[in-house]
Coordinates of C-alpha atoms in Angstrom, one line a residue:
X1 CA 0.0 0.0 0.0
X2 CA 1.1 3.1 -1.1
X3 CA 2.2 5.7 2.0
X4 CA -0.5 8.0 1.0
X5 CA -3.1 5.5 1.4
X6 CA -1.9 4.1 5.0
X7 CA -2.5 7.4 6.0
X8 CA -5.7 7.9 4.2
X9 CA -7.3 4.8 5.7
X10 CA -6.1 5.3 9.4
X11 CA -7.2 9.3 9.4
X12 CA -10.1 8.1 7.7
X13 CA -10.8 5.1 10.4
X14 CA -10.4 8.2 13.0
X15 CA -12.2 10.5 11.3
X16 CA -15.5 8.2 11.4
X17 CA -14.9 7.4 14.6
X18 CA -14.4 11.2 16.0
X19 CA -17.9 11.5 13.9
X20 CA -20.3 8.8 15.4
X21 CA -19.2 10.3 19.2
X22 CA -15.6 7.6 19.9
X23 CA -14.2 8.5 22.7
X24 CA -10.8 10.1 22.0
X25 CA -8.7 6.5 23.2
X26 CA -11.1 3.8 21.7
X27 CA -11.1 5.8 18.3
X28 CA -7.3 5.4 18.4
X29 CA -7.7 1.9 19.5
X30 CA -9.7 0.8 17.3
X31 CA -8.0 2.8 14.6
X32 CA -4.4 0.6 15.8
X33 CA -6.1 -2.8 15.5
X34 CA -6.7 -2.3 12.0
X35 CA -3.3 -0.9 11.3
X36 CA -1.6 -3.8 13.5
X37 CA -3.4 -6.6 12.1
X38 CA -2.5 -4.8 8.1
X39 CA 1.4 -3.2 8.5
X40 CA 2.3 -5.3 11.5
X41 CA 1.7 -9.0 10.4
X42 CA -2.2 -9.5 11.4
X43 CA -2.1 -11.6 15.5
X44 CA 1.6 -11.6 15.5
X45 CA 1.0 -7.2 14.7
X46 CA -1.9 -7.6 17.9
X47 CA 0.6 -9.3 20.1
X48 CA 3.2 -6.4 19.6
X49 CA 0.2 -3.6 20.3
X50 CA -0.2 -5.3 23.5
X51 CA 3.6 -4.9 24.4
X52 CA 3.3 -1.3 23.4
X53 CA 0.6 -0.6 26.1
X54 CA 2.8 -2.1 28.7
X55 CA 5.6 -0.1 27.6
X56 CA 3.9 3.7 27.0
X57 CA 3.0 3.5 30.3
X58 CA 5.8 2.3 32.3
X59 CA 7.8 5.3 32.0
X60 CA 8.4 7.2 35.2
X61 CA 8.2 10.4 33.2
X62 CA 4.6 10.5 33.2
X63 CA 4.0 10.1 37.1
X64 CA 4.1 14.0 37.5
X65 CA 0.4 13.7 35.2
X66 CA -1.6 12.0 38.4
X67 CA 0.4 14.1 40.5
X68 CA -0.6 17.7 39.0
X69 CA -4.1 16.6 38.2
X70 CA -4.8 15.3 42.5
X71 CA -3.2 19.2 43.5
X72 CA -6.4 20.7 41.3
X73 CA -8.8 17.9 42.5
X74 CA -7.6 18.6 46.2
X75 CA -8.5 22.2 45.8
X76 CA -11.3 22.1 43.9
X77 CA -13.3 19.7 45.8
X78 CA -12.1 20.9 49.3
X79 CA -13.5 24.8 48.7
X80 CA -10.1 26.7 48.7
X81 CA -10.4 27.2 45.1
X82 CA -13.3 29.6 46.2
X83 CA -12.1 31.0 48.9
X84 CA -8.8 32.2 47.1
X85 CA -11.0 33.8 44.5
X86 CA -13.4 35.5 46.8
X87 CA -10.2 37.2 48.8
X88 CA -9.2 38.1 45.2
X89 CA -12.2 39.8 44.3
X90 CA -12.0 42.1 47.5
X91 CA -8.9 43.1 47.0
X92 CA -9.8 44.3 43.5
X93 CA -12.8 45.9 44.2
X94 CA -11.9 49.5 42.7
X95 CA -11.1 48.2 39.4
X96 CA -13.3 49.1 36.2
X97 CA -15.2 46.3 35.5
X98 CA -14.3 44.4 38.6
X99 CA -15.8 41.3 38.3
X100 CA -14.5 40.5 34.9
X101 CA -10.9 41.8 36.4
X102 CA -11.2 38.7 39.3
X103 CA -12.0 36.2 36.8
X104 CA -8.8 36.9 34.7
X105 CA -6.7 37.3 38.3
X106 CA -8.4 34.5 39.8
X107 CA -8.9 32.5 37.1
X108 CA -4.9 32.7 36.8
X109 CA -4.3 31.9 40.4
X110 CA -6.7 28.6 39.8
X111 CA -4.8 27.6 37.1
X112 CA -1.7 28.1 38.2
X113 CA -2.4 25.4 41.2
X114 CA -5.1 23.0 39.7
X115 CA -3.5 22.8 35.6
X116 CA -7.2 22.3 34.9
X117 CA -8.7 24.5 31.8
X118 CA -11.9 22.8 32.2
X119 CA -12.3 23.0 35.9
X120 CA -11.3 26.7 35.5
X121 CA -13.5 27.4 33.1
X122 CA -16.6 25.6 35.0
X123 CA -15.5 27.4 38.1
X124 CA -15.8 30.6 37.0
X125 CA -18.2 30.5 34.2
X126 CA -20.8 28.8 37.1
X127 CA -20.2 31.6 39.4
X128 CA -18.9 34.5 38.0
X129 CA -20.1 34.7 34.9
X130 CA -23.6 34.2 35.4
X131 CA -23.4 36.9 38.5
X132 CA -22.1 39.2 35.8
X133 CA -24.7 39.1 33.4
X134 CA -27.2 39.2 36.2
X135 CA -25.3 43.0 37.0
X136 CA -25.2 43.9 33.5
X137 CA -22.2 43.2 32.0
X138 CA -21.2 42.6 28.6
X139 CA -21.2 38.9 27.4
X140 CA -17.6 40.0 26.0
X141 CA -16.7 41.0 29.4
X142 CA -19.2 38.4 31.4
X143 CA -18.2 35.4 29.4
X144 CA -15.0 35.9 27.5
X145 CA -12.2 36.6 30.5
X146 CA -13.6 33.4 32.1
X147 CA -13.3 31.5 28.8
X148 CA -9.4 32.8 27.8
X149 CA -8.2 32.4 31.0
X150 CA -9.1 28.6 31.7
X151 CA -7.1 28.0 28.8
X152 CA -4.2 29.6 30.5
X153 CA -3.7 26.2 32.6
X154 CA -2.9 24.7 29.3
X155 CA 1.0 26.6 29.8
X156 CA 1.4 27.5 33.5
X157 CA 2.6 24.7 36.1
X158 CA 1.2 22.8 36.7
X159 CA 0.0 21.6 33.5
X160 CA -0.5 18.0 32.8
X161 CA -0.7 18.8 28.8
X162 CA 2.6 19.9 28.9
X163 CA 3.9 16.5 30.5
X164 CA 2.3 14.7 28.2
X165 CA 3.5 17.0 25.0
X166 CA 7.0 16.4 26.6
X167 CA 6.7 12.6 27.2
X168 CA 5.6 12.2 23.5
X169 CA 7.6 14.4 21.5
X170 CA 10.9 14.0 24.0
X171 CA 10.9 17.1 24.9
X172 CA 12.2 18.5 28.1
X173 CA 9.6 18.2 30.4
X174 CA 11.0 20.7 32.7
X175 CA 11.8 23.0 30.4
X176 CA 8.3 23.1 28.7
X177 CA 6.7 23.5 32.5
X178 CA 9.5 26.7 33.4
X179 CA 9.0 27.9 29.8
X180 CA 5.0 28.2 29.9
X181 CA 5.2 30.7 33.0
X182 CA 5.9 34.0 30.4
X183 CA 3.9 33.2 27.4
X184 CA 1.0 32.2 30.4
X185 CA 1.2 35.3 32.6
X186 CA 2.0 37.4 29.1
X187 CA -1.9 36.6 28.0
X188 CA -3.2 37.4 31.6
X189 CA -2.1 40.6 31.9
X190 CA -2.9 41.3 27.7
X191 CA -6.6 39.7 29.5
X192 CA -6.2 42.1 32.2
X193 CA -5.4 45.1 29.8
X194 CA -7.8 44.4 27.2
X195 CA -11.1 44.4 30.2
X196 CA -9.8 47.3 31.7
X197 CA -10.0 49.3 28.7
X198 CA -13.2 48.2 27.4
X199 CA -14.7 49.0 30.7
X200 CA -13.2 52.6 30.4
X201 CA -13.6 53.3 26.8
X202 CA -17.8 51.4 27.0
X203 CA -19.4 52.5 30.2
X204 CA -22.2 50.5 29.2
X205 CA -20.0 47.0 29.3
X206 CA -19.9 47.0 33.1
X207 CA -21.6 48.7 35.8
X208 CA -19.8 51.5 38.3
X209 CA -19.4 50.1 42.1
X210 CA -20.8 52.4 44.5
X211 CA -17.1 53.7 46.4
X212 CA -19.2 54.6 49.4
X213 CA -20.0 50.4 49.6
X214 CA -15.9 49.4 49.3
X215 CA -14.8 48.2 52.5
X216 CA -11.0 49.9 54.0
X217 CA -8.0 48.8 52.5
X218 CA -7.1 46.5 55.9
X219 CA -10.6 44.8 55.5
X220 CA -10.0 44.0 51.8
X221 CA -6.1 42.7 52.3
X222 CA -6.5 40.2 55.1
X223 CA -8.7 37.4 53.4
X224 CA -6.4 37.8 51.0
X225 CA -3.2 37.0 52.9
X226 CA -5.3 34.2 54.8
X227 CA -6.5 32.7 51.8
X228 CA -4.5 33.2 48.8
X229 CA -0.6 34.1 49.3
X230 CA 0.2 30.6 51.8
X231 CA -1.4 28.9 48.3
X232 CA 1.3 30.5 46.8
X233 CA 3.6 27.9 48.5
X234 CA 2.1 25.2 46.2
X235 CA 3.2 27.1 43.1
X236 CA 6.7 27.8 44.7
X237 CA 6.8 24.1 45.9
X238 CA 6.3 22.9 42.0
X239 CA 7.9 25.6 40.2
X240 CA 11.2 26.6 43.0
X241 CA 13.0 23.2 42.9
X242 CA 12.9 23.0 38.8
X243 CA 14.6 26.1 38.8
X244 CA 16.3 25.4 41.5
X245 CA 17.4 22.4 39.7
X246 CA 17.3 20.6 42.8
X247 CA 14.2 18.4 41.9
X248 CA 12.9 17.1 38.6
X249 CA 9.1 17.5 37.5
X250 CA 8.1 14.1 39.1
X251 CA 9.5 15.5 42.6
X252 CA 8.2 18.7 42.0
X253 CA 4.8 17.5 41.3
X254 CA 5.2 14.9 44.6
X255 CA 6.1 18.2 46.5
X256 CA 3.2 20.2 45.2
X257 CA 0.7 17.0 46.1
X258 CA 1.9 17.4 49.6
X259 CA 1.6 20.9 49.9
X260 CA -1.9 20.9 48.4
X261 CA -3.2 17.9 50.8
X262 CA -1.0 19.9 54.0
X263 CA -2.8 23.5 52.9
X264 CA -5.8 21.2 52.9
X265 CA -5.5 20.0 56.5
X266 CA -4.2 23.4 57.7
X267 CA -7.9 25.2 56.4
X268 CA -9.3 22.3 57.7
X269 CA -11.0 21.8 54.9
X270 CA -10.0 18.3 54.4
X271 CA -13.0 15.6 55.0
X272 CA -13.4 11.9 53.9
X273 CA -15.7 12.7 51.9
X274 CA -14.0 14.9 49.8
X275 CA -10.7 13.5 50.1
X276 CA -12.2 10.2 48.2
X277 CA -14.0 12.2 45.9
X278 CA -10.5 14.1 44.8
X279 CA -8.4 10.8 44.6
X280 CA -11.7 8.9 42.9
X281 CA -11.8 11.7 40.2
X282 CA -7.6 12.0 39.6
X283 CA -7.9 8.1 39.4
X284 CA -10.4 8.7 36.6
X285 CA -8.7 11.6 34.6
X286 CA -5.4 10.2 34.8
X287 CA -6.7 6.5 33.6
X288 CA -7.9 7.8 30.9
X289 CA -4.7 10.1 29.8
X290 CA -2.5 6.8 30.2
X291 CA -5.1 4.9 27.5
X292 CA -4.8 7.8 25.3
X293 CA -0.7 7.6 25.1
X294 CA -1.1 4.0 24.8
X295 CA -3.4 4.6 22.1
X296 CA -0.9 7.1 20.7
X297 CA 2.3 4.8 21.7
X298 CA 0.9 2.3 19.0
X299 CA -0.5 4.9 16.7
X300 CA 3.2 6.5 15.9
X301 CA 4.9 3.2 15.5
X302 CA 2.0 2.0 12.7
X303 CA 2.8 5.1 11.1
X304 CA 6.4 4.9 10.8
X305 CA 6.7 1.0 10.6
X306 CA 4.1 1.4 7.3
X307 CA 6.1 3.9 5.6
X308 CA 3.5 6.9 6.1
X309 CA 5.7 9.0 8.1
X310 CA 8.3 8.4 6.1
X311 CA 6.6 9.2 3.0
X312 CA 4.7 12.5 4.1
X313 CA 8.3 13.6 5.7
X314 CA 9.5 13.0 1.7
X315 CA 7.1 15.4 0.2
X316 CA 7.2 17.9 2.9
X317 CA 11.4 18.0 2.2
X318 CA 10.6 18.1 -1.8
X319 CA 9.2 21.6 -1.3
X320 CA 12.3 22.4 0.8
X321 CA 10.8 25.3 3.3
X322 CA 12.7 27.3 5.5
X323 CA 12.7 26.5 9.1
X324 CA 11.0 29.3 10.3
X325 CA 7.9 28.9 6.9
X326 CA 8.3 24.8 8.3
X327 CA 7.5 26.2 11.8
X328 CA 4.3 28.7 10.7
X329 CA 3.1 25.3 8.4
X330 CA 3.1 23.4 11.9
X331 CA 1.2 25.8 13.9
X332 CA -1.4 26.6 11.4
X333 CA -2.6 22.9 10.5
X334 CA -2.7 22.9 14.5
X335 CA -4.9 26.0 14.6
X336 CA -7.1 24.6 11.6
X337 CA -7.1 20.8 13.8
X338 CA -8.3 23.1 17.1
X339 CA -11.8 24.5 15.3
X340 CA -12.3 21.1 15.2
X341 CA -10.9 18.4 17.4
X342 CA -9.9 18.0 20.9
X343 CA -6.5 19.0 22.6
X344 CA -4.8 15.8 22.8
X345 CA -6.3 14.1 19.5
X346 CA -3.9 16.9 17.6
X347 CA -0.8 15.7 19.4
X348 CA -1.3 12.4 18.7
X349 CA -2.0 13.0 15.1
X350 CA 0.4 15.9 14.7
X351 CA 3.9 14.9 16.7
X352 CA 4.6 11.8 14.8
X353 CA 5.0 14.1 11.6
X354 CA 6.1 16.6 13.3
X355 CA 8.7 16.3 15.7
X356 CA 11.2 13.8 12.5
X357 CA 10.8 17.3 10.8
X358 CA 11.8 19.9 13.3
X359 CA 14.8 17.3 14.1
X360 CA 15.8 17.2 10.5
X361 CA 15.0 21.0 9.8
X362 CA 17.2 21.8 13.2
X363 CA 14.1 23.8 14.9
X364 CA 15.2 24.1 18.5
X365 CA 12.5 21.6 20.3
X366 CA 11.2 23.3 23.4
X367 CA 10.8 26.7 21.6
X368 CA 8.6 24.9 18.7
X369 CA 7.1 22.6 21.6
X370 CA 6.1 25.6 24.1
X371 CA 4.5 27.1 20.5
X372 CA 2.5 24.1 20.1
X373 CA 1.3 24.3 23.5
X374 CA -0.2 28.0 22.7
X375 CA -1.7 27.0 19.3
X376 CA -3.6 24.1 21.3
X377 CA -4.5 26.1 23.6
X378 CA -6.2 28.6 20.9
X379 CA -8.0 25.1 19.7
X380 CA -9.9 25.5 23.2
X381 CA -11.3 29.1 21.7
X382 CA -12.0 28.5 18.8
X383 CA -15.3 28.1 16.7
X384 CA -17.0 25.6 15.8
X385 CA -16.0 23.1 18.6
X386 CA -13.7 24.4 20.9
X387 CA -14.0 22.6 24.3
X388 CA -14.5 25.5 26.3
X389 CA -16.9 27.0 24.5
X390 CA -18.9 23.9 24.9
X391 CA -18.2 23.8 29.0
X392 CA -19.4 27.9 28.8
X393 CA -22.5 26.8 26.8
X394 CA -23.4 24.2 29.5
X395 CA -22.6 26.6 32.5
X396 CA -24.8 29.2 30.9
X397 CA -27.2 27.9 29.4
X398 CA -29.5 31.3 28.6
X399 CA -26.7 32.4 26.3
X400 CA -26.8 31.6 22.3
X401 CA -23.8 29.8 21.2
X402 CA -23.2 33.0 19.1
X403 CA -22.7 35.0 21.5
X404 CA -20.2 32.7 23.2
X405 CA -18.3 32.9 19.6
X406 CA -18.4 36.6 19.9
X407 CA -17.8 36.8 23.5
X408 CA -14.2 34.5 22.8
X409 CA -13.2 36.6 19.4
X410 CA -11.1 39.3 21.1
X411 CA -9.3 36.8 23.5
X412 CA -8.7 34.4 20.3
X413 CA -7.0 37.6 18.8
X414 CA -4.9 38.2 21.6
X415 CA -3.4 35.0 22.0
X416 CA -2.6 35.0 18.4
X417 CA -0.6 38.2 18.8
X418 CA 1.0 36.5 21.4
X419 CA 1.4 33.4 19.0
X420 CA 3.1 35.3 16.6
X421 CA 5.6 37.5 19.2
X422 CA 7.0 33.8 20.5
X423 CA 7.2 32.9 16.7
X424 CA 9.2 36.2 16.1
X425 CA 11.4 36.6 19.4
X426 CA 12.7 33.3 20.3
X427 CA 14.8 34.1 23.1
X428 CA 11.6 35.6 24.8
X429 CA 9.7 32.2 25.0
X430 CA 13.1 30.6 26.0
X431 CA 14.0 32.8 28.3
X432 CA 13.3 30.9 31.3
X433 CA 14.0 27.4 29.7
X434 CA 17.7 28.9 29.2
X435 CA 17.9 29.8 32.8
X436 CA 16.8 26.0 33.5
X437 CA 20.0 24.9 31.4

């Protein structure tokens, strides 16, 4: 069979699958028994899949991926998600448009502890949101902040995507977590900026607080000393000892478990109840991640073991693009893949191509990786399907998806322009990844 066709028939065998509702990992699987039993010698090509799933996941480098997800679970379920957020939103209280302002800030603090875009965009979109639109707001200003900003857990530490981007592509996992912090905290305040001046330039977008109402400044600061800076430890506890280079991202992510489950006890916050409901839920999001690189452990080796890879890395040379046009060709099939598929179907279809490429083009790894991270993260924005305009939709459910489109399109915009400055100034996405070395 002709290269082309392999990769004809095993897109196509995904692309049904994705159509009729597959879950993202049986798609794959099913898609790799075909391709085993046809390029890999029919039982004998079953027999080596099996192998593969025993050998994906018995790689210590993905143990930070349960880790990260139990610090968000712990928070989240245990209240001190909310409570950070409240003490953020007094603190900001003279802020135009001060609402929309604590979704961005506390949306960033969320992410930057639980490494969940979903959860963050539930969260917020649940409670904030819909307490916006109840005051008057803007849907751009109600519904978009809290949109843009759960994607932000997509770059910031803890972010599970980012382990498994590194543990597929062999790319420095620590350098992809240390290097997500500017590009992440570069769209928050570009979120921050952009409410601000909406607020000021559109009175009508948000309401005016009543200054008489705001508490004094000592009233405002203590809940959030008591509730959001010792939090801070968990971010310093995941993030010090990689830079530090005293701990690698499966003891970082150990020692930011520990000091989400000790802030836990010290609020007293921790039940049973909720304890088994966190570990019950990590158990579930992290079984199925490991099915999906198992899935995708399999996938890449069909690929390259039928000649496909080899074959579409032929024609891609034949045209013989610069790095940097090689680079922009990468990200925008990812952007076109993220209007229409999920997060972690695009690496697994993408990274086999890709990554052979970038190594034979020379493209420096993390750099093109910590790029990848931002385009999938726009896929998360952006119309038809993107999976947090879905979770808005469900959250607020007297909104018309169009508005939710509209609501996103500034925040899509800004992450582009983003996008584009880490295409253009290299040594500001590595910035941080350099001081790792």
């Amino acid at each position: 069979m002709i290269w082309w066709q392999t990769l004809l028939l095993l897109i196509g065998l995904l692309a049904l699958q994705f159509a009729i509702g597959t879950p993202v990992a049986f798609a794959f699987l099913g898609a790799n028994l075909v391709g085993a039993w046809i390029f890999l010698g029919g039982e004998a090509g079953l027999m080596q899949l099996t192998r593969n799933a025993s050998l994906a996941v018995n790689s210590f480098a993905l143990a930070p991926i349960p880790l990260f997800i139990l610090m968000g679970e712990l928070l989240f379920h245990t209240g001190l998600a909310y409570r950070a957020i409240d003490a953020v939103e007094k603190l900001l209280v003279r802020l135009p448009a001060r609402l929309s302002c604590v979704s961005v800030v506390g949306g960033t603090a969320f992410a930057a502890l639980s490494g969940s875009s979903i959860a963050n965009t539930a969260m917020l979109g649940g409670t904030l949101s819909q307490e916006m639109i109840k005051r008057g707001y803007s849907t751009t200003l109600a519904l978009g902040p809290t949109m843009a900003v759960g994607g932000i857990a997509v770059l910031i530490p803890p972010s599970a995507l980012a382990v498994m981007l590194g543990s597929l592509s062999g790319i420095s996992i620590s350098q992809l977590l240390i290097g997500g912090i500017v590009p992440g905290l570069l769209m928050a305040v570009s979120f921050l900026a952009f409410v601000i001046i909406v607020a000021q330039m559109v009175p009508s977008s948000a309401p005016r607080e009543d200054v008489r109402t705001i508490p004094p400044l000592k009233e405002r600061i203590m809940p959030f000393v008591r509730d959001v800076l010792p939090l801070s430890g968990i971010f310093i506890a995941v993030v010090g000892g990689m830079l530090a280079g005293i701990a690698t991202p499966t003891e970082s992510a150990a020692l930011g478990s520990a000091a989400a489950l000790i802030a836990t006890i010290g609020y007293r916050t921790l039940t049973p109840a909720n304890f088994i409901k966190s570990m019950v839920e990590t158990a579930k999001v992290s079984i199925s991640i490991l099915f999906i690189i198992v899935a995708s452990t399999t996938f890449s080796q069909i690929l390259s073991f039928s000649g496909a890879t080899t074959g579409f890395i032929g024609l891609i040379e034949a045209f013989d693009p610069s790095p940097a046009i090689l680079v922009a060709m990468m990200l925008l099939i990812i952007l076109i893949l993220g209007c229409f598929i999920d997060q972690i179907s695009i690496m697994m279809i993408t990274l086999p191509f890709f990554m052979p490429l970038a190594q034979a083009a020379g493209v420096e790894p993390v750099w093109l990786g910590l790029m990848m991270l931002v385009a999938i993260e726009l896929g998360l924005l952006t119309p038809p399907f993107g999976i947090l305009l879905m979770v808005m939709q469900g959250v607020s459910r007297d909104t018309a998806l169009p508005k939710i489109y509209r609501a996103a399109a500034p925040f899509i915009l800004i992450e582009l322009v983003i996008l584009a400055l880490m295409f253009m100034a290299p040594d500001l996405t590595l910035l941080l990844p350099n001081l790792l070395k």
